[in-house]
PDB file of C-alpha atoms in Angstrom:
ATOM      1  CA  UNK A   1       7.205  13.420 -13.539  1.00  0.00           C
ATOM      2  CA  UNK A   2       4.858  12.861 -10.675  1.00  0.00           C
ATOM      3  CA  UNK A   3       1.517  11.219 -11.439  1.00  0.00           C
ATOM      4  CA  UNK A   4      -1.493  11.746  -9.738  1.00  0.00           C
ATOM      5  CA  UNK A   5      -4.501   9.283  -9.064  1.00  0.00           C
ATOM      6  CA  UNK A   6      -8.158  10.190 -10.321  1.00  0.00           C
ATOM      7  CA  UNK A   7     -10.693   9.181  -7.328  1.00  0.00           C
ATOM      8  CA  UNK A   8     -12.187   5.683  -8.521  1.00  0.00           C
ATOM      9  CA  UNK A   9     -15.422   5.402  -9.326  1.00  0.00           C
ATOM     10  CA  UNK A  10     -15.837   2.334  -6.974  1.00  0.00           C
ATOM     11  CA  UNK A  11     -14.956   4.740  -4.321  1.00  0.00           C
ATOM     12  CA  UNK A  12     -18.429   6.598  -3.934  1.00  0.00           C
ATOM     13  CA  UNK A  13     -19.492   2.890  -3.003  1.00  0.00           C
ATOM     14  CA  UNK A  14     -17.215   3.326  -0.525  1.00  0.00           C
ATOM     15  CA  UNK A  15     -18.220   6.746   1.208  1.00  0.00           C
ATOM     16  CA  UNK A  16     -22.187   5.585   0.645  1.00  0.00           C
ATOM     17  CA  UNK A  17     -21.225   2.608   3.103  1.00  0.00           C
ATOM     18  CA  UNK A  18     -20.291   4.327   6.166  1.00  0.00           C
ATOM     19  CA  UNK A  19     -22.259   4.503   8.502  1.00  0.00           C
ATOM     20  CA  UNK A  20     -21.906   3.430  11.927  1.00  0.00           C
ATOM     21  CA  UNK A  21     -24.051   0.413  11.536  1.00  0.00           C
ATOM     22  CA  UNK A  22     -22.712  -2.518  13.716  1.00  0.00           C
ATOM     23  CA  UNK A  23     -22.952  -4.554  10.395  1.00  0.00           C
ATOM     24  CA  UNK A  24     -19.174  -5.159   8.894  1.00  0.00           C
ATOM     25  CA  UNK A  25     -18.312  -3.301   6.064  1.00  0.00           C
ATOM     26  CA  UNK A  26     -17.115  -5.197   3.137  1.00  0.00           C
ATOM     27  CA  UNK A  27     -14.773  -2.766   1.052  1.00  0.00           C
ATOM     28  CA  UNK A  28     -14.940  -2.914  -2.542  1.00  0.00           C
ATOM     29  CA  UNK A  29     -11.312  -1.813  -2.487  1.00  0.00           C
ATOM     30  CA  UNK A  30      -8.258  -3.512  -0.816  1.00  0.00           C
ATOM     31  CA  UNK A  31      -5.144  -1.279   0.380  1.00  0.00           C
ATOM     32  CA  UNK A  32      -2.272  -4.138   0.746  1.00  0.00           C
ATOM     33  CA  UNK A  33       1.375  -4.514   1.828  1.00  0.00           C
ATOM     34  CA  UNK A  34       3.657  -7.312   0.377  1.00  0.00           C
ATOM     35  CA  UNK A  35       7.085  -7.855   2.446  1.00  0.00           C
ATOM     36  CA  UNK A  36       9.846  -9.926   1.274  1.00  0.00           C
ATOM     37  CA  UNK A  37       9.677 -12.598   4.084  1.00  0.00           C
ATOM     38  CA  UNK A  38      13.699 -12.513   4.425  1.00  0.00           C
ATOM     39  CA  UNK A  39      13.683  -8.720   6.208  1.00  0.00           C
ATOM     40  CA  UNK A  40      14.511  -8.378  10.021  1.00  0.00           C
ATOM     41  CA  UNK A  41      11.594  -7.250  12.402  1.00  0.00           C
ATOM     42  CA  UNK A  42      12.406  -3.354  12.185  1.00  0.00           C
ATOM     43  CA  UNK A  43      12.780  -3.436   8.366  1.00  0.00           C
ATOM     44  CA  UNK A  44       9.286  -4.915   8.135  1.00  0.00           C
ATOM     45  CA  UNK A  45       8.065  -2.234  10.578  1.00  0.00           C
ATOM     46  CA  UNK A  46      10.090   0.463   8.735  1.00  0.00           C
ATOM     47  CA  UNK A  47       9.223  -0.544   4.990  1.00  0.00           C
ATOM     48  CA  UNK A  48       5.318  -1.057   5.701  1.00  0.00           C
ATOM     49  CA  UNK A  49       5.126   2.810   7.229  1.00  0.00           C
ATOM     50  CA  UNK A  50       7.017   4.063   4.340  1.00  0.00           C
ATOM     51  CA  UNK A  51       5.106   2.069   1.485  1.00  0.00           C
ATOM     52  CA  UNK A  52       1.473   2.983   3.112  1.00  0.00           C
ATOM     53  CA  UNK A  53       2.292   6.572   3.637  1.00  0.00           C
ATOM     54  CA  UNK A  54       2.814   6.628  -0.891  1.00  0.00           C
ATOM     55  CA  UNK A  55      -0.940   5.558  -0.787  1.00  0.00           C
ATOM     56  CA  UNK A  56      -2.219   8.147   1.554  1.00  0.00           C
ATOM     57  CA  UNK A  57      -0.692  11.293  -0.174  1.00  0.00           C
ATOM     58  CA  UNK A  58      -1.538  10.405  -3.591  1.00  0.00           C
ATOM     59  CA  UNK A  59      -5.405   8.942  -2.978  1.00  0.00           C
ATOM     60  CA  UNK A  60      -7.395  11.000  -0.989  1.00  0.00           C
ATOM     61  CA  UNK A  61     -10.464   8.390  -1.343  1.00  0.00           C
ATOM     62  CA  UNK A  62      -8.623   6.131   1.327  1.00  0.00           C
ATOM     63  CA  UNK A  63      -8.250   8.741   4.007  1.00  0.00           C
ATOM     64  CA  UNK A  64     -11.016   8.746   6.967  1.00  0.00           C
ATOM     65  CA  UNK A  65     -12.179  11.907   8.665  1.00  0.00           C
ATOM     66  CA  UNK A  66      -9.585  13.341  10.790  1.00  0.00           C
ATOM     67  CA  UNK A  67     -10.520  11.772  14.758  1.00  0.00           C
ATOM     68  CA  UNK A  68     -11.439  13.306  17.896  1.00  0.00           C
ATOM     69  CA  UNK A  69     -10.862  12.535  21.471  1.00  0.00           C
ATOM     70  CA  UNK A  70     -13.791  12.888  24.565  1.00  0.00           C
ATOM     71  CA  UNK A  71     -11.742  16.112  25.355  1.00  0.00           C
ATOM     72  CA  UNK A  72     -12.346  17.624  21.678  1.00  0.00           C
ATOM     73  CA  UNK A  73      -8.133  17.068  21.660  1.00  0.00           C
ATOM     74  CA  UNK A  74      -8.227  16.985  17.426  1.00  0.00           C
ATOM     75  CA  UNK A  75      -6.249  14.138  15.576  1.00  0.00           C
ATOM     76  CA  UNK A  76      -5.378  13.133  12.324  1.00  0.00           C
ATOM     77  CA  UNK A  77      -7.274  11.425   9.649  1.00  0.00           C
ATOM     78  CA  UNK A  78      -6.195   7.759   9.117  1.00  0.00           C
ATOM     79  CA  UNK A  79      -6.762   5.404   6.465  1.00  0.00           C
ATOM     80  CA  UNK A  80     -10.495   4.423   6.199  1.00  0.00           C
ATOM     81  CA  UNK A  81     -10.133   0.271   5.765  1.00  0.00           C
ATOM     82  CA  UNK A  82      -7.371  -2.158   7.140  1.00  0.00           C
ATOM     83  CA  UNK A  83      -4.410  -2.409   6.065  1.00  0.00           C
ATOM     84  CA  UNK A  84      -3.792  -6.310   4.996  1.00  0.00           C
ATOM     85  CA  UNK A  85      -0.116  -7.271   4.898  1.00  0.00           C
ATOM     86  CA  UNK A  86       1.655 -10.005   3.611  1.00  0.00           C
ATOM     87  CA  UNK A  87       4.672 -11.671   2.782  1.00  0.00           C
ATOM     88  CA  UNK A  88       6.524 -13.859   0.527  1.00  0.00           C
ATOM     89  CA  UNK A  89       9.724 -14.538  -1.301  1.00  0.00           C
ATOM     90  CA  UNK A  90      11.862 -12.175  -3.625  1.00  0.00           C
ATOM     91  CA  UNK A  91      10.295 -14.212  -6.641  1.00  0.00           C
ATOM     92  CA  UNK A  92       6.572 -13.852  -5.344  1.00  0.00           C
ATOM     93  CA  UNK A  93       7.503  -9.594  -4.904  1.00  0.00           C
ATOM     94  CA  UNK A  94       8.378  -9.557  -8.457  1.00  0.00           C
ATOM     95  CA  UNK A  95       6.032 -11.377 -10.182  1.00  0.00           C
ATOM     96  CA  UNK A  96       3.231  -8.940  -7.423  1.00  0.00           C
ATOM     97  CA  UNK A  97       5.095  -5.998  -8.841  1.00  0.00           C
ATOM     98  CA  UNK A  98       4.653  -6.766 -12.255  1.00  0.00           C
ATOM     99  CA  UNK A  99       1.045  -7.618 -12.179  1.00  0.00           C
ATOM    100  CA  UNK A 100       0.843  -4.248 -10.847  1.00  0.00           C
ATOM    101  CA  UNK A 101       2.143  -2.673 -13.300  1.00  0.00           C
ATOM    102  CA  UNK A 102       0.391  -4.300 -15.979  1.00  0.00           C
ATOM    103  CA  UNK A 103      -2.938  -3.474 -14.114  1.00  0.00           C
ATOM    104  CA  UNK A 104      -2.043  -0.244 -13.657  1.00  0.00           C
ATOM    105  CA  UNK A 105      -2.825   0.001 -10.147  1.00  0.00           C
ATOM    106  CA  UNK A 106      -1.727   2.857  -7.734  1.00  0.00           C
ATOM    107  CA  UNK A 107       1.499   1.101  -6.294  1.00  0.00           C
ATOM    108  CA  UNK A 108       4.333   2.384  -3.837  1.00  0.00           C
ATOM    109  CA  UNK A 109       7.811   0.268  -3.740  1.00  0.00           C
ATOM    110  CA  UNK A 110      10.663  -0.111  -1.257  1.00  0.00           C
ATOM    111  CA  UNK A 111      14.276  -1.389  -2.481  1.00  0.00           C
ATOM    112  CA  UNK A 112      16.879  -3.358  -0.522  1.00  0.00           C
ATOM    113  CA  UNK A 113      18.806   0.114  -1.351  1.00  0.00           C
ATOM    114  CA  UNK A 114      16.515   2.098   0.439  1.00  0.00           C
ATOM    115  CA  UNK A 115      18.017   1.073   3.588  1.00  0.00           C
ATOM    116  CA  UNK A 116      21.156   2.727   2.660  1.00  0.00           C
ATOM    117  CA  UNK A 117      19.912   6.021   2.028  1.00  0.00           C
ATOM    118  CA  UNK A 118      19.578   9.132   3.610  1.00  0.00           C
ATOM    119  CA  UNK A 119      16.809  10.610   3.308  1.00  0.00           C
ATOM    120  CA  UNK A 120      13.748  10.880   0.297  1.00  0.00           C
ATOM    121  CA  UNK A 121      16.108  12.567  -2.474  1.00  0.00           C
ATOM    122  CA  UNK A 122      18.521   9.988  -1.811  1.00  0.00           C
ATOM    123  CA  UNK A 123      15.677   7.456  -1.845  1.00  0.00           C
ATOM    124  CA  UNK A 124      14.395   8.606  -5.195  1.00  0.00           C
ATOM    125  CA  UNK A 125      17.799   8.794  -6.532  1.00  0.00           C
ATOM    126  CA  UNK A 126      18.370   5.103  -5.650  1.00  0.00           C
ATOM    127  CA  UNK A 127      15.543   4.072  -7.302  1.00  0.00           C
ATOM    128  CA  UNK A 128      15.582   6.003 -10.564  1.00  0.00           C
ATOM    129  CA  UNK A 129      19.036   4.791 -10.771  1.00  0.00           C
ATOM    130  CA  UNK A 130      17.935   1.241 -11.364  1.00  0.00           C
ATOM    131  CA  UNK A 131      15.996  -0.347 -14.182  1.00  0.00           C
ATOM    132  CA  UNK A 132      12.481  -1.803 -13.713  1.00  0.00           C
ATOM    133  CA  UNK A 133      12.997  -5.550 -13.835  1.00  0.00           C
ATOM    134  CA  UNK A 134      16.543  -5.141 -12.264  1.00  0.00           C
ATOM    135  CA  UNK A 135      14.853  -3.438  -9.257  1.00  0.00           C
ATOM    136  CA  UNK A 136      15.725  -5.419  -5.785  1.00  0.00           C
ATOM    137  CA  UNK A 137      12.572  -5.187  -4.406  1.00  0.00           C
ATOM    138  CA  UNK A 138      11.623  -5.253  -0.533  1.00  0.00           C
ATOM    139  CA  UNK A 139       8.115  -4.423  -0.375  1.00  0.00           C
ATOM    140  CA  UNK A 140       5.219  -3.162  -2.530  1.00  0.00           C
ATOM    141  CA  UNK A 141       1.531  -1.321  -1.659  1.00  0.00           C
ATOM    142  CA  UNK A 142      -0.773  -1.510  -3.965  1.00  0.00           C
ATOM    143  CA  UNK A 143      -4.272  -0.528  -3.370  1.00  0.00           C
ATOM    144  CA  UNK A 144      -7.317  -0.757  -5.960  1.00  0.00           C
ATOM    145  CA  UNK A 145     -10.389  -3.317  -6.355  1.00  0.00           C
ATOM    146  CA  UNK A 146     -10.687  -6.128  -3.998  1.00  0.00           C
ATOM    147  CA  UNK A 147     -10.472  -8.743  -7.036  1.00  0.00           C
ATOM    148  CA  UNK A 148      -7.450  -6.726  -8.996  1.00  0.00           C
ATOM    149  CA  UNK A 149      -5.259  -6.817  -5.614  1.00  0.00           C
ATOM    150  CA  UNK A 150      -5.930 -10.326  -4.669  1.00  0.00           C
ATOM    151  CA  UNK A 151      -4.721 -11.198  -7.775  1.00  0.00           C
ATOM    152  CA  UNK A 152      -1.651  -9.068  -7.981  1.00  0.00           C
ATOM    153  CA  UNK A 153      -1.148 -11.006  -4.584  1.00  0.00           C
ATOM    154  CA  UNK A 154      -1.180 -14.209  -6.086  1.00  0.00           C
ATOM    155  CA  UNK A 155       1.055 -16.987  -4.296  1.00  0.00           C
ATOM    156  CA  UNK A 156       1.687 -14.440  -1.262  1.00  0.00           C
ATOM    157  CA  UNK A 157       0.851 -15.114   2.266  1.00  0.00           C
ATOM    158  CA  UNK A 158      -0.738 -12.950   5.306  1.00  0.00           C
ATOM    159  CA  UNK A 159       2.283 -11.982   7.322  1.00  0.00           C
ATOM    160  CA  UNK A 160       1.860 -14.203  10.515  1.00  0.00           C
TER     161      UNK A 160
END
């Protein structure tokens, strides 16, 4: 069963705020990546495109307008606010993941079986094939408000 995101309401803040004031924009939302802090350099690199790219199809309220070059050469949209990553152990991932859950936040997850796999069947397969708290997580997104995501983030720390 897939499940599908309503837009926020904290994300009309969001779309009020842009401008292109030179003032910083302060999100009321937080889109974040938590890496197990034992993965090589490439499975970092690998996991964070796969978990941010969950976000993006499934909440349309954290997609930009799509950009333009000088030339009018068209490109396309990105996320609207940073991406914050961080990292910590296997223990820190799990207890993140289930605060997620229990928040209900919009959350994507990698598993150390993921790297085995061939493609997104296979990856899907893998992961319906294991049981929630048996899950060997590698990384989890989870995007929502600032305060709910800092907290699922509890005892993590920004990758360096």
């Amino acid at each position: 069963m897939q499940r599908t995101y309503k837009t926020p309401p904290y994300a009309d803040r969001h779309a009020r705020r842009m401008t292109n004031s030179p003032e910083p924009i302060r999100f009321d939302t937080k889109i974040a990546v938590l890496l197990r802090e034992d993965l090589e350099p490439w499975q970092r690199l690998n996991v964070t495109a796969f978990l941010v790219s969950g976000l993006g199809s499934q909440l349309p309220e954290v997609i930009g307008e799509p950009y333009e070059d000088a030339d009018g050469v068209p490109y396309l949209p990105m996320f609207r606010q940073p991406v914050l990553v961080f990292e910590g152990t296997k223990e820190t991932l799990r207890a993140a993941h289930t605060r997620a859950l229990t928040r209900a936040l919009p959350r994507a997850l990698f598993t150390s079986d993921l790297f085995t796999t061939g493609g997104d069947r296979d990856n899907r397969a893998a992961v319906r094939a294991v049981g929630t708290g048996e899950l060997d997580l590698v990384g989890l997104s989870v995007y929502g408000p600032r305060n709910a995501v800092d907290k699922v983030l509890k005892g993590a720390r920004m990758h360096p």
